[in-house]
PDB file of C-alpha atoms in Angstrom:
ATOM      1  CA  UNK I   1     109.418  89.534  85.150  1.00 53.00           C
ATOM      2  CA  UNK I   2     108.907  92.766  87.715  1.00 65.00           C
ATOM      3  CA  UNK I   3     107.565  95.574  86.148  1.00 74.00           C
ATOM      4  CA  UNK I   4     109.510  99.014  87.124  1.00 79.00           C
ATOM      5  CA  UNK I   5     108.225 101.353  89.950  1.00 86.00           C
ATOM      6  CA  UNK I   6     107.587 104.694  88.677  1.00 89.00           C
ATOM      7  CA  UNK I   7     108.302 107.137  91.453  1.00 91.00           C
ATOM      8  CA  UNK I   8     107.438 111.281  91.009  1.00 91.00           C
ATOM      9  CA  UNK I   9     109.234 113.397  92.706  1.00 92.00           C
ATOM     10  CA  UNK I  10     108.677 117.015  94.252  1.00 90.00           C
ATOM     11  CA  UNK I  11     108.897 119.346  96.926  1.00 90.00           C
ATOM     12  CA  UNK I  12     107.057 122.724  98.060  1.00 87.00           C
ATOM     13  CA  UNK I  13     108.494 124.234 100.918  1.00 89.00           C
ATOM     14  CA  UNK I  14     108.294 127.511 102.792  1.00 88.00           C
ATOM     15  CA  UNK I  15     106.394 128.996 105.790  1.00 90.00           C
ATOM     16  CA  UNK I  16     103.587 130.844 105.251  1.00 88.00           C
ATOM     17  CA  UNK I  17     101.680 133.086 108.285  1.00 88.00           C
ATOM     18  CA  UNK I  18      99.463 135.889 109.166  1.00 87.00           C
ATOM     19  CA  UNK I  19     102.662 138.095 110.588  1.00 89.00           C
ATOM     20  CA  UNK I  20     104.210 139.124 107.745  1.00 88.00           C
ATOM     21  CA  UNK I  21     101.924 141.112 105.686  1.00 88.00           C
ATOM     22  CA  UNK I  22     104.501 140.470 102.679  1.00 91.00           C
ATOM     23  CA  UNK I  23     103.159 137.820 100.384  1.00 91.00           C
ATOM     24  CA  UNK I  24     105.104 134.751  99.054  1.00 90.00           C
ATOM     25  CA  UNK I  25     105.485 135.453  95.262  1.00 90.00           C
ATOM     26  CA  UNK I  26     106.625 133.247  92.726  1.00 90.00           C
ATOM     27  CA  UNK I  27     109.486 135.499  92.553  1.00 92.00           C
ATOM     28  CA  UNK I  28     110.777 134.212  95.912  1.00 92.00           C
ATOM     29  CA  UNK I  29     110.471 130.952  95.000  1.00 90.00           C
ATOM     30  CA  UNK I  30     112.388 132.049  91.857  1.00 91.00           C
ATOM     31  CA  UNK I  31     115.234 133.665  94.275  1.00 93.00           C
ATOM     32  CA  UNK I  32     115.345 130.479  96.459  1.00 93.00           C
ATOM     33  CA  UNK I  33     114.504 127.251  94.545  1.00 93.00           C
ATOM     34  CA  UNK I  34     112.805 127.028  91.543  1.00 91.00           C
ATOM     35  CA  UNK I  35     113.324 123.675  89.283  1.00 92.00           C
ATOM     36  CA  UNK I  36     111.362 122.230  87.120  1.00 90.00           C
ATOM     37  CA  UNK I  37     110.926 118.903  85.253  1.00 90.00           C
ATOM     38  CA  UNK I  38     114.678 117.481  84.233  1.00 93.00           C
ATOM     39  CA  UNK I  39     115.907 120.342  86.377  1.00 94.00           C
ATOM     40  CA  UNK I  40     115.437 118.221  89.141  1.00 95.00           C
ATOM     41  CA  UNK I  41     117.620 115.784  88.331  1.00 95.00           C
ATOM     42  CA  UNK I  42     120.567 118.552  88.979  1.00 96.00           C
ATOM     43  CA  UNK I  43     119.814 118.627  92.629  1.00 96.00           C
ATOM     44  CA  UNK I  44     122.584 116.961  94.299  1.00 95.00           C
ATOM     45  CA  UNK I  45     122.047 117.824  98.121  1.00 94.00           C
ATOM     46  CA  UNK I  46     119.484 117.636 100.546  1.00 93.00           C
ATOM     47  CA  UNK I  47     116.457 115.640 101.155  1.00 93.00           C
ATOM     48  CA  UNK I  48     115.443 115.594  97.297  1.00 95.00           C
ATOM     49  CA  UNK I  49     119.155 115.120  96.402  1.00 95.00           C
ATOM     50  CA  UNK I  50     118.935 111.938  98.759  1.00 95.00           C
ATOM     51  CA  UNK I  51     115.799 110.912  97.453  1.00 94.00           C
ATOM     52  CA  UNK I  52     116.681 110.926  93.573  1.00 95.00           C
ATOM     53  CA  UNK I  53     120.313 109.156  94.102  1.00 94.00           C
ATOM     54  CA  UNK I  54     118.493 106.476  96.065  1.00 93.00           C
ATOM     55  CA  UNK I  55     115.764 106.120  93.938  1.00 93.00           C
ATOM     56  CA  UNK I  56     118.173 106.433  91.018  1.00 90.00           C
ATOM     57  CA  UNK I  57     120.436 103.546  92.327  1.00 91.00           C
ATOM     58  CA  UNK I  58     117.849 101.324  92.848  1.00 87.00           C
ATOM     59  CA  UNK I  59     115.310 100.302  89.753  1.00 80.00           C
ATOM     60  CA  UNK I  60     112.469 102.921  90.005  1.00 87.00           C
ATOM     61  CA  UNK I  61     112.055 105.328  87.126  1.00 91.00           C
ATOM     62  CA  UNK I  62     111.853 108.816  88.353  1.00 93.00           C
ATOM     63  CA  UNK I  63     109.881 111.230  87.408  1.00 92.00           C
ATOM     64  CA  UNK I  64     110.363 114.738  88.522  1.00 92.00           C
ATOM     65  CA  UNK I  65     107.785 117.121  89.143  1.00 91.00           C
ATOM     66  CA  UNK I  66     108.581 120.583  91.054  1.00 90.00           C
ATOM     67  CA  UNK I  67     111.100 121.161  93.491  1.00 93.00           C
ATOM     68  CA  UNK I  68     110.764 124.969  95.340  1.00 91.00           C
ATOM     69  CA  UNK I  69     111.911 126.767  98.125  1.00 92.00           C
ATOM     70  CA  UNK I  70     111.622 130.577  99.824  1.00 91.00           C
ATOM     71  CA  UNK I  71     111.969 132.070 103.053  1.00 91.00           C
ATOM     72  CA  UNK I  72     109.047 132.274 105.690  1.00 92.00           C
ATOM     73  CA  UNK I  73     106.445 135.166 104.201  1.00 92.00           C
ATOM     74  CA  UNK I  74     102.770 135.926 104.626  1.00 91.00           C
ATOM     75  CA  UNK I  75     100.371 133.864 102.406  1.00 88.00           C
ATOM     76  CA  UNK I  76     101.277 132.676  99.759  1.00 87.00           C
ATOM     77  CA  UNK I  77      99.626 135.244  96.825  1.00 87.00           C
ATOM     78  CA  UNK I  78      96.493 133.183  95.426  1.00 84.00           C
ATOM     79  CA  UNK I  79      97.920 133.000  91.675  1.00 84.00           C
ATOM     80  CA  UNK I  80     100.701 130.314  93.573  1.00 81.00           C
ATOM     81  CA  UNK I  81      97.776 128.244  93.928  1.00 81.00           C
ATOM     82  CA  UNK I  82      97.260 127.098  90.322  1.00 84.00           C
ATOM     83  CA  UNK I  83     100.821 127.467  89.384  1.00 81.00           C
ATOM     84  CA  UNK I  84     102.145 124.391  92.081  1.00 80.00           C
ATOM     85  CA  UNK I  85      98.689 122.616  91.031  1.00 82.00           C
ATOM     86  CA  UNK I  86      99.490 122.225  87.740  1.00 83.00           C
ATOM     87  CA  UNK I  87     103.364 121.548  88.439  1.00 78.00           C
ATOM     88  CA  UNK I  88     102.815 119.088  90.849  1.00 74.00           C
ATOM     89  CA  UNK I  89     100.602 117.137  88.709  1.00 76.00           C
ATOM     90  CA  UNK I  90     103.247 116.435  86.427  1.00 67.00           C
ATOM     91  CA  UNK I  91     101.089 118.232  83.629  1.00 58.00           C
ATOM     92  CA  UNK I  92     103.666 120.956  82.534  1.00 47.00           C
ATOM     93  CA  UNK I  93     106.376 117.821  82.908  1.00 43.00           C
ATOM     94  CA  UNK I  94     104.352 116.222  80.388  1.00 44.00           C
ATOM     95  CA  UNK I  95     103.976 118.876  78.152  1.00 41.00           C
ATOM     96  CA  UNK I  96     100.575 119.046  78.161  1.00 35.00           C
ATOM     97  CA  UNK I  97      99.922 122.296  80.958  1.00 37.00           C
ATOM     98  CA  UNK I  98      96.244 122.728  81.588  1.00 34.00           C
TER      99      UNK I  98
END
């Protein structure tokens, strides 16, 4: 008997530099992308759409983590830091948040 892969999945993307003296805020992740646990599974396009009807096809159970987006800003503020820690880790998904 095979035992079930358990995949997590998640995504973080933006571009962060020293030129723009605006920070990224969670706000413009908000704007952008911004899901959460079974949120995820509502993506239907792009890479992470790809990657959850693949993975959701074949015989891996998913488990999604964070999935945001926002347009190239200056660093991200430091309080983002924590935030996509903690999301990432599946900890919030879990219901258990640190």
């Amino acid at each position: 008997m095979s035992r079930r892969s358990r995949v997590a999945v998640g995504s973080l993307f933006t571009e962060c530099n020293d030129f723009v003296a605006r920070p990224a805020t969670l706000a413009d992740f908000e704007r952008q992308q911004l899901s959460r646990g079974p949120s995820v599974f509502d993506i239907k396009e792009g890479t992470v759409g790809g990657v959850l009807a693949r993975l959701q096809a074949g015989s891996a159970d998913v488990v999604p983590l964070l999935v945001a987006s926002a347009c190239p800003r200056g660093q991200a503020e430091r309080r983002m830091l924590p935030i996509a820690q903690r999301e990432a880790s599946g900890r919030s998904v879990q219901g258990n948040a640190a």
